[in-house]
DNA sequence: CACGTCGGTGGGATCGATCCCACCACGACT
DNA sequence: AGTCGTGGTGGGATCGATCCCACCGACGTG
């Protein structure tokens, strides 16, 4: 009852009474084939349930029709951080119209990094999408060295040489801090992401600029650096409370960290927003469910995903496309925490 | 400044002064090659930075070294539902020791389904993992028809013919309801997932059995069917409150739905847990951040992921492996909502 | 000394597609 | 009538690996 080998282009040719090349022409929509031959081939394809082997095709066309989405997190944040799921969803929609497959590569340690570089060297993918890039991440340059089309979600610095799409972190952070100022807050602290990531620096810079523009020179002791994790956010809040017990607002660079902040504030008897106002970033699902619901800066993560997917597809289709950079807007969503 | 074509096995052979076959032998660790030849080949490989083309290899070995994880959700729940991220993470760890690549396929509509079947027919993957299967999902049978190794997370019914791993939904639900009984709750309702999914039915059945075993015949009007979404959970709660205003506990078949339930209860002025106790299922991240924190049944989602990945790898490595079924334990995590 | 045996080796065929090129029939043009 | 172009066609080479098999030299043996 073995199904036998799947039919090949040769089987189809025999069945249709034509040569292999003609079948290939039909498959690739060449105009140089008679109506009669075309009909015969199409009938044979349908009868045999033939689908051309993508591997064999890839060998000669040098295309795999698949791209990799690389998620590099030593402490895997996929799952803890809704951001990544949203990117995946966005990339998937950006790819939907094409035949391109999406490979997810989680890079958590050295061995997974080796697997990735080997996969790339073995030409298993036509291009790579990178998210959550750190300043001296070796990966982007490595990929460029391979001559593989690469597009980033986010960027390493303002001078990012690779194509990328990112959201207006600076503007979003400024809007958040201005909102806190409007509510009459006096001592506004911030909890940042890692400063070796441009998101981290940009959101911090937004906090600084908003305060400066309001005529209030930012105060160094009101800054705590954390790592985008819930526990990191909690610890940063402990630190801030010790350094500046009189603070009455905190702009937190991610919702997940803000969730940790809220837990810590409740534990230490502070009321939100009466004693301390809190604003997060991302407007992820948890923002609606924290206690109290969290004011947050929404960024169009899914749209970033679909954008970078399309940019990468274009770069693959027409190599040598000039580098492009897309900036997407953010928006403040006010809830009860501020 | 074109990098030129990447080196092939032929280039390496020339460089090492041996034949192509010898290089191939070294690559595949054949013992029938002299120390001297082996050293020469390895040196040449290192110098040229050669990595064998996985596409060319795949053509003859009939292996792509990649598997697909299919996430079929018309209303894409990836992102809203942390379950999927956890599965992805688990699958990735299950694959980590191998060279196998992971493709994510989101199936949201007919066209994406067609893409999937075409990818499968074109032999782009060695096997498929399916999550969130519905009772009359055509996909599992379709894949089996292709003769492609397939493993499920969860199952369609107790008589699932395909290999799968799933968690003890029945036991978990019973534990949840028993916990509510222990706390002295009298009228315990339940909000179920879709009943065309075995998870939905099993958790409902657990609720029934626990009540029956406690000598309290379950009451039909205490059941509301929902769809695993937050909004669905909220609506189901509205329904329950209308049907049975005197209920004092509700077992909700997922945390995301429970989050919606909590919002609705607060909106209608009910106190949790004083007036109504709530227990969720999944013990996902949101459970710790709802107001109040949610008692929930933990299921080892990540472990399910790594398990099905390994099962699939074995099935690919040795075709004809007998179908296997792995049951993983659940555990009740008590918080303030009950 | 001839004859197998056996570790080591490389050439040719193969996998299933695309692409180059030669070829064929037909109508048009000189 | 002979040449030319041109739509349509198929055979052979190619992509880069693996695998089958023939081959070769150096042993050991009767």
Coordinates of C-alpha atoms in Angstrom, one line a residue, chain B:
Chain B
X1 CA 33.0 43.2 -5.5
X2 CA 30.6 40.2 -5.9
X3 CA 31.4 37.6 -3.4
X4 CA 31.1 35.0 -6.1
X5 CA 29.3 31.7 -5.7
X6 CA 29.7 30.0 -2.4
X7 CA 32.1 27.1 -2.5
X8 CA 30.8 23.7 -3.4
X9 CA 32.0 20.3 -2.6
X10 CA 33.9 20.3 -5.9
X11 CA 35.9 23.4 -4.9
X12 CA 36.8 21.7 -1.6
X13 CA 37.8 18.5 -3.4
X14 CA 40.1 20.4 -5.8
X15 CA 41.6 22.4 -2.9
X16 CA 42.3 19.3 -0.8
X17 CA 43.5 17.3 -3.8
X18 CA 40.9 14.5 -3.5
X19 CA 37.8 13.4 -5.2
X20 CA 34.3 14.8 -4.5
X21 CA 33.2 11.5 -2.9
X22 CA 35.9 11.7 -0.3
X23 CA 34.8 15.1 0.7
X24 CA 31.3 13.8 1.0
X25 CA 32.5 10.9 3.2
X26 CA 34.2 13.3 5.5
X27 CA 31.1 15.4 5.7
X28 CA 29.0 12.4 6.6
X29 CA 31.6 10.9 9.0
X30 CA 32.2 7.8 7.1
X31 CA 35.0 5.6 8.6
X32 CA 36.3 4.6 5.2
X33 CA 38.6 7.5 4.8
X34 CA 42.3 7.8 5.7
X35 CA 43.6 10.2 8.4
X36 CA 45.6 12.1 5.8
X37 CA 42.7 12.6 3.4
X38 CA 40.4 13.6 6.2
X39 CA 42.8 16.2 7.6
X40 CA 43.3 17.7 4.1
X41 CA 39.6 17.9 3.5
X42 CA 39.0 19.4 6.9
X43 CA 41.6 22.0 6.3
X44 CA 40.2 22.9 2.9
X45 CA 36.7 23.2 4.4
X46 CA 37.9 25.5 7.1
X47 CA 39.9 27.7 4.6
X48 CA 37.0 28.0 2.2
X49 CA 34.4 28.4 4.9
X50 CA 32.5 25.7 3.1
X51 CA 29.0 24.7 4.3
X52 CA 27.2 22.0 2.3
X53 CA 24.1 23.3 0.5
X54 CA 21.2 21.9 2.4
X55 CA 19.0 22.2 -0.7
X56 CA 21.2 20.0 -2.9
X57 CA 21.6 17.6 0.0
X58 CA 17.8 17.6 0.5
X59 CA 17.3 16.7 -3.2
X60 CA 18.9 13.3 -2.8
X61 CA 18.2 12.5 0.8
X62 CA 14.6 13.6 0.5
X63 CA 14.9 15.5 3.7
X64 CA 14.5 19.2 4.3
X65 CA 15.4 19.1 8.0
X66 CA 12.6 21.3 8.8
X67 CA 9.2 20.8 10.4
X68 CA 6.1 23.0 10.4
X69 CA 4.2 24.1 13.5
X70 CA 0.7 24.9 12.3
X71 CA -1.4 27.3 14.3
X72 CA -4.9 27.3 12.9
X73 CA -6.9 30.2 14.2
X74 CA -9.5 32.1 12.1
X75 CA -9.5 34.8 14.7
X76 CA -5.7 34.7 15.2
X77 CA -5.3 34.0 18.9
X78 CA -1.5 33.9 18.7
X79 CA -0.6 36.9 20.8
X80 CA -3.8 37.2 22.7
X81 CA -3.3 33.7 23.9
X82 CA 0.1 33.0 25.6
X83 CA -0.4 29.3 25.1
X84 CA 0.9 29.5 21.5
X85 CA 4.0 31.4 22.5
X86 CA 4.8 28.8 25.1
X87 CA 4.3 26.0 22.6
X88 CA 6.6 27.7 20.2
X89 CA 9.2 28.0 22.9
X90 CA 8.9 24.4 23.9
X91 CA 9.1 23.1 20.4
X92 CA 12.2 25.2 19.8
X93 CA 13.9 23.7 22.8
X94 CA 12.8 20.2 21.8
X95 CA 14.5 20.9 18.5
X96 CA 17.6 22.6 19.9
X97 CA 19.9 19.6 19.8
X98 CA 19.2 18.9 16.2
X99 CA 19.7 20.8 12.9
X100 CA 16.0 20.9 12.4
X101 CA 14.4 24.2 11.4
X102 CA 11.0 25.3 12.7
X103 CA 8.5 26.8 10.3
X104 CA 5.5 28.7 11.8
X105 CA 2.4 28.5 9.7
X106 CA -0.5 30.6 10.8
X107 CA -3.7 29.4 9.1
X108 CA -6.3 32.1 9.3
X109 CA -8.2 31.7 6.1
X110 CA -8.7 29.5 3.1
X111 CA -5.8 31.0 1.2
X112 CA -3.4 30.3 4.0
X113 CA -4.7 26.8 4.2
X114 CA -4.0 26.3 0.5
X115 CA -0.5 27.6 1.0
X116 CA 0.0 25.1 3.7
X117 CA -1.2 22.1 1.7
X118 CA 0.9 23.2 -1.3
X119 CA 3.9 23.5 1.0
X120 CA 3.3 20.0 2.3
X121 CA 2.7 18.6 -1.2
X122 CA 5.9 20.2 -2.4
X123 CA 7.7 18.3 0.4
X124 CA 9.0 21.4 2.0
X125 CA 8.8 19.9 5.5
X126 CA 9.6 16.5 7.0
X127 CA 6.7 16.6 9.4
X128 CA 4.0 18.7 10.9
X129 CA 3.0 19.7 14.4
X130 CA -0.6 20.7 14.9
X131 CA -2.0 22.6 17.8
X132 CA -5.5 23.6 18.8
X133 CA -7.3 20.9 16.7
X134 CA -11.0 21.0 16.4
X135 CA -13.2 17.9 16.2
X136 CA -13.7 17.9 12.4
X137 CA -10.6 19.6 11.4
X138 CA -9.8 18.3 7.9
X139 CA -6.1 19.0 8.4
X140 CA -4.9 15.9 10.4
X141 CA -6.5 13.5 8.0
X142 CA -5.2 15.5 5.0
X143 CA -1.7 15.3 6.3
X144 CA -1.9 11.6 7.1
X145 CA -3.1 11.2 3.5
X146 CA 0.1 12.7 2.4
X147 CA 1.9 10.2 4.4
X148 CA 3.6 13.0 6.3
X149 CA 4.6 12.3 10.0
X150 CA 2.2 14.3 12.1
X151 CA 2.0 14.9 15.9
X152 CA -0.7 16.8 17.7
X153 CA -0.7 19.0 20.8
X154 CA -4.0 18.0 22.3
X155 CA -6.4 15.7 20.5
X156 CA -9.6 15.6 18.7
X157 CA -11.2 12.9 20.9
X158 CA -10.3 10.2 23.3
X159 CA -9.9 7.9 20.3
X160 CA -7.3 10.1 18.6
X161 CA -5.6 7.9 16.0
X162 CA -2.5 10.2 15.6
X163 CA 0.4 10.5 18.1
X164 CA -0.1 13.4 20.5
X165 CA 0.7 14.9 23.8
X166 CA -1.8 16.7 26.0
X167 CA -2.3 17.8 29.6
X168 CA -4.6 16.3 32.1
X169 CA -7.5 18.6 31.4
X170 CA -10.0 16.4 33.1
X171 CA -8.0 16.1 36.3
X172 CA -7.1 19.7 36.3
X173 CA -10.8 20.8 36.0
X174 CA -11.8 18.4 38.8
X175 CA -9.1 19.7 41.1
X176 CA -10.3 23.3 40.4
X177 CA -13.9 22.4 41.2
X178 CA -13.0 20.4 44.2
X179 CA -11.0 23.4 45.5
X180 CA -14.1 25.6 45.1
X181 CA -16.2 23.0 47.0
X182 CA -13.6 22.9 49.7
X183 CA -14.0 26.6 50.1
X184 CA -17.7 26.1 50.8
X185 CA -19.0 27.3 47.5
X186 CA -22.6 26.2 46.8
X187 CA -23.5 27.2 43.2
X188 CA -20.5 26.5 41.0
X189 CA -20.9 27.5 37.3
X190 CA -18.5 26.9 34.4
X191 CA -17.6 28.7 31.3
X192 CA -16.3 26.3 28.7
X193 CA -14.1 26.6 25.6
X194 CA -15.5 25.5 22.2
X195 CA -17.1 22.1 22.6
X196 CA -15.8 21.0 19.2
X197 CA -12.4 20.9 20.9
X198 CA -11.5 18.1 23.2
X199 CA -10.0 20.5 25.7
X200 CA -13.3 22.2 25.9
X201 CA -15.2 19.0 26.5
X202 CA -12.7 17.5 28.9
X203 CA -12.7 20.6 31.2
X204 CA -16.5 20.6 31.1
X205 CA -16.5 16.9 31.9
X206 CA -14.1 17.5 34.9
X207 CA -16.5 20.1 36.3
X208 CA -19.4 17.6 35.9
X209 CA -17.6 14.7 37.5
X210 CA -16.3 16.7 40.4
X211 CA -19.8 17.9 41.2
X212 CA -21.3 14.5 40.8
X213 CA -18.7 12.9 43.0
X214 CA -19.5 15.5 45.7
X215 CA -23.1 14.4 45.5
X216 CA -24.3 17.5 43.7
X217 CA -25.8 16.8 40.3
X218 CA -24.6 19.4 37.9
X219 CA -27.1 22.0 36.8
X220 CA -27.5 22.7 33.1
X221 CA -28.2 26.4 33.5
X222 CA -24.8 26.8 35.2
X223 CA -22.9 26.1 31.9
X224 CA -22.1 28.8 29.4
X225 CA -20.2 27.9 26.2
X226 CA -17.5 30.4 25.0
X227 CA -14.6 30.5 22.6
X228 CA -11.4 31.1 24.6
X229 CA -11.4 34.8 23.9
X230 CA -11.6 37.5 26.5
X231 CA -14.7 39.1 25.1
X232 CA -16.3 35.6 24.8
X233 CA -15.6 35.1 28.5
X234 CA -17.2 38.4 29.4
X235 CA -20.3 37.7 27.4
X236 CA -20.6 34.2 28.9
X237 CA -20.5 35.7 32.4
X238 CA -23.3 38.1 31.5
X239 CA -25.3 35.1 30.4
X240 CA -24.6 33.2 33.5
X241 CA -25.5 36.1 35.8
X242 CA -28.8 36.4 34.0
X243 CA -29.6 32.7 34.2
X244 CA -28.4 32.1 37.7
X245 CA -28.0 35.3 39.7
X246 CA -27.3 33.3 42.9
X247 CA -24.1 31.6 41.7
X248 CA -21.1 32.0 44.0
X249 CA -18.3 30.5 42.0
X250 CA -17.3 30.0 38.4
X251 CA -14.7 27.7 36.9
X252 CA -13.5 29.3 33.6
X253 CA -11.7 27.1 31.1
X254 CA -9.0 29.6 30.3
X255 CA -7.2 32.5 31.9
X256 CA -7.9 34.8 29.0
X257 CA -11.6 34.2 29.3
X258 CA -11.3 34.6 33.1
X259 CA -9.8 38.0 32.6
X260 CA -12.9 39.0 30.7
X261 CA -15.0 37.5 33.4
X262 CA -13.3 39.5 36.1
X263 CA -13.8 42.7 34.1
X264 CA -17.5 41.9 33.8
X265 CA -17.9 41.0 37.5
X266 CA -16.3 44.3 38.5
X267 CA -18.5 46.2 36.1
X268 CA -21.6 44.6 37.6
X269 CA -20.5 45.4 41.1
X270 CA -19.7 41.8 42.3
X271 CA -16.8 41.4 44.6
X272 CA -14.2 38.6 43.9
X273 CA -13.8 36.4 45.8
X274 CA -16.3 37.5 48.4
X275 CA -19.4 37.3 46.2
X276 CA -18.1 35.1 43.5
X277 CA -15.0 32.9 43.4
X278 CA -13.2 32.6 40.0
X279 CA -10.8 29.9 38.9
X280 CA -9.0 30.0 35.5
X281 CA -7.0 27.5 33.5
X282 CA -3.5 27.7 32.0
X283 CA -1.8 29.8 34.8
X284 CA -0.5 32.1 32.1
X285 CA 1.2 35.4 32.9
X286 CA -2.0 37.4 33.1
X287 CA -3.2 35.2 36.0
X288 CA -0.7 37.0 38.3
X289 CA -1.8 40.4 37.2
X290 CA -5.5 40.3 37.1
X291 CA -7.5 42.1 39.8
X292 CA -7.5 40.1 42.1
X293 CA -4.8 37.6 41.1
X294 CA -6.4 34.6 39.6
X295 CA -6.4 31.0 41.0
X296 CA -5.6 28.8 38.0
X297 CA -4.8 25.3 36.8
X298 CA -1.3 25.2 35.5
X299 CA -0.6 23.1 32.5
X300 CA 3.0 22.4 31.3
X301 CA 2.6 24.0 27.9
X302 CA 6.2 24.4 27.2
X303 CA 6.8 20.8 28.1
X304 CA 4.0 19.8 25.7
X305 CA 5.9 21.6 23.0
X306 CA 9.2 20.0 23.6
X307 CA 7.5 16.6 23.9
X308 CA 5.6 16.8 20.6
X309 CA 8.8 18.0 18.9
X310 CA 10.7 15.0 20.1
X311 CA 7.9 12.6 19.2
X312 CA 7.9 14.1 15.7
X313 CA 11.6 13.8 15.3
X314 CA 11.5 10.1 16.2
X315 CA 8.6 9.5 13.9
X316 CA 10.6 11.1 11.1
X317 CA 13.8 9.2 11.9
X318 CA 12.1 5.8 12.1
X319 CA 8.9 5.8 10.0
X320 CA 6.3 3.3 11.1
X321 CA 6.8 4.1 14.8
X322 CA 3.7 3.0 16.6
X323 CA 1.4 5.9 17.5
X324 CA 2.1 7.3 21.0
X325 CA 0.2 9.3 23.5
X326 CA 1.7 11.3 26.3
X327 CA -0.4 12.7 29.2
X328 CA 1.2 15.5 31.3
X329 CA 0.0 16.5 34.7
X330 CA -1.7 19.7 35.7
X331 CA -1.5 21.5 39.1
X332 CA -3.8 24.0 40.9
X333 CA -2.2 27.3 41.8
X334 CA -4.2 29.1 44.4
X335 CA -4.3 32.9 44.4
X336 CA -6.7 35.5 45.7
X337 CA -9.7 35.0 43.4
X338 CA -11.0 32.0 45.2

